[in-house]
Amino acid sequence: MKRDNTPWCPVEAAVVDWNDNGDPTSTEFGDIYYSNSNGLEESRYVFLLGNNLPQRWLQHPRKRFCIAETGFGTGLNFLVTWQAWRQLPEPRPALHYLSIEKHPLAKEDLAQALDNWPVLAPLATSLLESYPALLPGQHRLVLEQGRITLDLWWEDATAALSDLASREQATVDAWYLDGFAPSRNASMWSPQVLQAAAALSLPGATFATFTAAGQVRRDMEDAGFAVQKVAGFARKRECLRGQINNKTEAPTAANPSIRCFAKHSTGTPWDIVGTSAASPETALVVGAGLAGCTVAEALARRGIAVTLLDQGKVASAGSGNEQGILYTRVSRKHSPLTDFALQSFRFASSFYRSLLQSGQLSAGLDGALCGSFHQSDNSQELAALAQVLVRVPELARVLDAQQAQQVLGIEQKSSGYWFPESGWMRPASVCQALADHRNITLVEDCGALSVETSDGAWQAMADNKVVASAASAIIATGTAAKDLQQLQWLPLQAIRGQTTLLPANQTFAGLQSALCHEGYIAPARQGYHCIGATFDLHDDDHSLRAEDHRINLAKLATAVPAWNQALGEIDPGQLAGRVGYRCASPDYLPMAGPVPDLAAFLDDYAPLRKNAKQRITRKGRYIPGLYVTTAHGSRGLTSTPLTAELLGSMICNEAPPFSRELSRAVAPARFIIRDLMRNRI
């Protein structure tokens, strides 16, 4: 699903008509979304009974059960499945539900469709609260305190399933094949779609579908499924269900069921871990800032016992500012940087909203999703994006100065972008809330830490003593990651930033949302606005500088001319603040993934030095059980929650939260491959 440099635009929503019963039908495909006689019972009969659910959950051998669906539609199948899962007593596996939809319903249409099912109302309300906008890409929703994961891929089914299958990792326990009828939407039932389903199926995986079309049955059998016809629902005579046929292991490149996806892959499969490992029971996370705390929580939520270590206190380094803005970017064209920024922003906003709603964070004290306005003087881009963003007002809108003044509550001279689901957070509060988990043991004040392996386990070392050990280790120490022997090759840079604590007063009291300009300011927290921040490369001065306070004040005065006099009367030498160091990468994307074996990469992919376009079939060789998350720059509040999900999915052998292209774009090993292709290493 490579979109790089193509025009950015929202996905096309489904166009629906409503029959006399209030049921939706697809205008494009001329087909119903569910049975007019009883859609609820149809879903239960075809998909739950057809896959022998929930009975299979009672005997499921793993912590997680994955259902994949072609065609999310009204979400009825998901809600019926969620309801059945809820009614099952503990112990029960966590539920991972992955659904692919090229033309999702607009939120208002989804709400109208789900009004037909009062029995599902509480679950429908939760779904609607988290339902993503028409933002192209992949969207992870975490529900039921993390016990249910819903992945919504707003994608073409062939492209999405080919992308997933190209990773050569089987993850699916059951299939809901629920596209519109094969006669109306043949692409949803193509041999490539069904072969991808087979490639992604775990041993014992089942499928169910409402159709009994002969071509579908034959293509399912050709793909590797055993198929049977059974009585259909209501007036429908027959439907199909079945099971993956004699599958004993996950697909490999030599397996015919996966071979057809080689052309889809993004070149040399350096990003695919050559040796798989079982999900660990224990993990070490070194570094208790945003990167470390989000990944510790993601693993703890999956039932892994995590030891979270820091050389000092929680959030005492790069995550120590009093306020930070939930920041993203929009662009006229797709790129990995833009796509990751938008998808991670959507997930992060939902992530923090959940923490605020649950009481783990206090609104106004620990953060507020009050929206943010980003000034821009690029009139050409503003005009172009204004036409595009009108279809995704939940994401962003272009505002003129007068409109900006209304959302900010203060005088404003600039046009720009309004992000209604943005806001500010106190990073230390976020870290402390995440670390307070029954599966996390926090160990502070460790001093300088290193990691090494011994007898197949990872050990965290301080002063030549073992502090803790576990099956896996995740390094989340910012620029200090380069101090570890296994990560000295990382191209990290430290960028000094100084923030200023601006005392709140009547002049600034009208500010009701966050403002991003050359710096930023948010509504006051406990009597102060945290403003900033300076951006200084190659500067290792940790002391507060009055001149940097003066710079922060000057930038704010330029952004809000009405405050110029009040800001000019402040003595910078009397202000408090903080110096921290951003950890950044050369391409401004974070690094999150397994740690490559440098010597093995240089050996395996050496031919790239002479021919950068050559496809080498060997998978990547990585240091078993070692991962890193770093280089989140000044956008750690936005990027760390989703990269934590990526790492959690990798470590626990789950379906990923986003496309393979974006996984490669944030993989630390990308820099080794790039240097080889440029003959620099």
XYZ file of C-alpha atoms in Angstrom, residues 100-366:
267
model
C -11.060 -4.137 6.347
C -13.384 -1.648 4.679
C -12.720 0.345 1.525
C -15.792 2.560 1.914
C -16.581 2.994 5.611
C -19.863 4.471 6.727
C -19.733 8.081 7.790
C -20.157 8.353 11.546
C -23.678 9.765 11.317
C -24.755 6.919 9.003
C -23.188 4.372 11.329
C -25.096 5.837 14.267
C -28.364 5.719 12.349
C -27.794 2.095 11.323
C -26.956 0.992 14.863
C -30.071 2.667 16.257
C -31.908 -0.351 14.859
C -30.373 -2.577 17.565
C -31.273 -1.265 21.055
C -29.913 -4.436 22.647
C -26.453 -3.396 21.419
C -26.774 0.265 22.436
C -24.082 0.380 25.182
C -21.523 -1.281 22.915
C -22.574 0.827 19.933
C -22.045 3.977 21.998
C -18.496 2.883 22.854
C -17.783 2.104 19.211
C -19.108 5.467 18.044
C -16.992 7.319 20.625
C -13.829 5.766 19.199
C -14.856 5.456 15.543
C -12.158 7.007 13.345
C -12.748 9.715 10.787
C -12.409 9.079 7.062
C -8.649 9.193 7.481
C -6.881 6.867 5.025
C -4.868 4.095 6.580
C -5.121 1.831 9.593
C -6.735 2.653 12.908
C -6.351 0.794 16.200
C -9.074 1.086 18.841
C -8.422 -0.253 22.345
C -11.617 -1.177 24.213
C -12.617 -2.943 27.437
C -9.500 -1.746 29.312
C -7.353 -3.295 26.602
C -9.063 -6.690 26.523
C -10.487 -5.959 23.070
C -8.461 -4.565 20.184
C -10.319 -3.400 17.098
C -8.201 -2.682 14.032
C -10.062 -0.848 11.268
C -8.195 -0.728 7.974
C -9.781 1.822 5.657
C -8.282 0.076 2.659
C -9.023 -2.029 -0.391
C -9.260 -5.655 0.771
C -6.795 -6.995 -1.790
C -4.174 -4.390 -0.904
C -4.658 -4.746 2.844
C -4.597 -8.545 2.959
C -1.666 -8.695 0.560
C 0.198 -6.275 2.814
C -0.503 -8.410 5.877
C 0.321 -11.668 4.106
C 3.618 -10.297 2.752
C 4.951 -10.279 6.342
C 4.754 -14.091 6.375
C 3.200 -14.259 9.824
C -0.011 -16.155 10.475
C -2.186 -14.438 13.098
C -5.866 -15.228 12.380
C -8.039 -17.775 14.215
C -11.351 -17.114 12.446
C -12.564 -15.338 9.310
C -15.767 -13.412 8.723
C -16.035 -13.141 4.933
C -18.766 -10.522 4.668
C -18.287 -8.400 1.597
C -21.255 -7.612 -0.584
C -22.450 -10.520 -2.730
C -19.853 -11.890 -5.185
C -22.127 -10.948 -8.072
C -22.142 -7.307 -6.870
C -18.552 -6.871 -5.609
C -16.348 -9.541 -7.152
C -13.049 -8.007 -6.000
C -13.833 -8.872 -2.356
C -13.928 -12.557 -3.330
C -10.953 -12.711 -5.680
C -8.535 -15.655 -5.510
C -5.841 -13.271 -4.241
C -8.027 -12.211 -1.289
C -8.826 -15.816 -0.387
C -5.201 -16.945 -0.781
C -4.121 -14.150 1.533
C -6.702 -15.314 4.054
C -5.226 -18.810 3.900
C -1.689 -17.477 4.299
C -2.717 -15.499 7.383
C -4.558 -18.419 8.995
C -3.201 -20.138 12.062
C -3.538 -23.939 12.341
C -7.180 -24.736 13.012
C -8.436 -21.397 11.681
C -12.035 -21.388 10.469
C -14.115 -19.261 8.133
C -17.787 -18.492 7.640
C -19.675 -16.546 5.007
C -23.268 -15.922 3.961
C -22.583 -16.806 0.324
C -22.745 -20.234 -1.279
C -21.495 -19.173 -4.713
C -19.808 -22.039 -6.516
C -16.821 -19.969 -7.628
C -16.182 -18.821 -4.067
C -16.303 -22.435 -2.862
C -13.843 -23.551 -5.549
C -11.477 -20.630 -4.895
C -11.590 -21.298 -1.144
C -10.643 -24.917 -1.733
C -7.851 -23.882 -4.110
C -6.535 -21.516 -1.443
C -6.295 -24.333 1.089
C -9.594 -24.399 2.974
C -11.835 -27.390 3.537
C -15.325 -26.123 2.647
C -18.798 -27.335 3.501
C -22.257 -26.143 2.562
C -24.800 -25.725 5.327
C -28.307 -24.347 5.551
C -28.470 -20.602 5.086
C -30.202 -18.055 7.289
C -33.933 -17.404 6.900
C -34.930 -17.624 3.228
C -31.361 -18.099 2.019
C -30.955 -21.745 1.059
C -27.249 -22.314 1.743
C -24.074 -20.702 3.046
C -20.430 -21.767 3.388
C -18.195 -22.459 6.339
C -15.008 -24.448 6.824
C -11.476 -24.695 8.141
C -7.902 -24.276 6.933
C -6.915 -27.616 5.481
C -4.142 -29.623 7.205
C -2.070 -26.589 8.135
C 0.615 -27.417 10.663
C 2.842 -24.346 10.624
C 2.895 -20.678 9.749
C 3.470 -19.897 6.057
C 6.980 -19.314 4.761
C 8.394 -17.964 1.527
C 8.639 -21.542 0.255
C 4.977 -22.185 0.966
C 2.724 -21.879 -2.114
C 0.065 -20.083 -0.065
C 2.432 -17.170 0.539
C 4.479 -17.171 -2.650
C 1.951 -15.120 -4.598
C 2.613 -12.126 -2.323
C 6.304 -11.795 -3.194
C 5.555 -9.153 -5.823
C 3.555 -7.168 -3.299
C 6.432 -7.038 -0.830
C 8.422 -3.853 -0.589
C 11.695 -5.305 -1.879
C 14.346 -7.039 0.208
C 12.601 -8.481 3.300
C 15.131 -7.101 5.772
C 12.245 -6.013 7.995
C 10.938 -9.556 8.515
C 12.500 -11.290 11.502
C 14.036 -14.493 10.230
C 13.675 -16.442 13.485
C 10.354 -16.260 15.307
C 10.004 -16.612 19.065
C 7.127 -17.307 21.415
C 5.474 -14.448 23.257
C 7.500 -13.842 26.450
C 6.096 -13.998 29.951
C 8.472 -11.294 31.227
C 10.119 -8.166 29.844
C 12.547 -5.428 30.865
C 11.929 -1.854 29.774
C 14.927 0.416 30.283
C 13.918 4.076 30.432
C 10.823 5.437 32.198
C 9.968 8.376 29.963
C 7.070 8.456 27.514
C 8.642 5.892 25.188
C 9.372 3.424 27.985
C 6.159 3.890 29.964
C 3.885 3.512 26.937
C 5.561 0.290 25.843
C 5.617 -1.027 29.431
C 1.868 -0.429 29.665
C 1.246 -2.006 26.246
C 3.067 -5.169 27.335
C 1.501 -5.208 30.810
C -1.931 -4.915 29.218
C -1.089 -8.082 27.293
C -0.396 -9.977 30.512
C 3.403 -9.709 30.468
C 5.201 -9.068 33.768
C 7.260 -5.927 33.123
C 10.179 -4.517 35.089
C 10.449 -0.806 34.259
C 13.839 0.678 35.120
C 15.309 4.155 35.031
C 18.670 5.584 35.961
C 16.804 8.377 37.775
C 13.121 9.080 38.353
C 10.107 8.567 36.109
C 10.030 11.196 33.338
C 13.156 12.897 34.652
C 14.829 13.389 31.269
C 13.266 14.306 27.906
C 9.723 13.722 29.205
C 10.028 16.143 32.110
C 8.425 19.320 30.711
C 5.381 20.620 32.558
C 3.250 20.752 29.424
C 3.525 19.353 25.925
C 1.246 19.671 22.902
C -0.345 16.738 21.110
C 1.047 17.697 17.732
C 0.564 16.432 14.178
C 0.954 17.673 10.639
C -1.141 17.779 7.482
C 0.198 17.777 3.954
C -1.060 17.901 0.390
C 0.706 14.623 -0.365
C 1.130 11.262 1.259
C 4.484 10.312 2.723
C 5.515 7.941 5.514
C 6.154 11.001 7.697
C 2.685 12.469 7.090
C 0.823 9.170 7.280
C 2.530 8.129 10.487
C 1.976 11.582 11.999
C -1.760 11.469 11.323
C -2.357 7.853 12.327
C -0.311 8.172 15.508
C -2.116 11.431 16.339
C -5.543 9.792 16.046
C -4.460 6.905 18.271
C -2.758 9.160 20.823
C -5.795 11.409 21.159
C -7.998 8.385 21.852
C -5.356 6.988 24.205
C -5.257 10.127 26.375
C -9.025 10.540 26.281
C -9.318 7.050 27.741
C -6.866 7.913 30.536
C -8.828 11.060 31.342
C -12.211 9.311 31.251
C -11.003 6.473 33.471
C -9.722 8.895 36.113
C -6.094 7.848 35.674
C -5.447 11.448 34.646
C -7.220 14.557 35.948
C -8.504 17.062 33.387
C -6.874 20.459 33.810
C -4.189 19.135 36.123
C -2.624 16.381 34.030
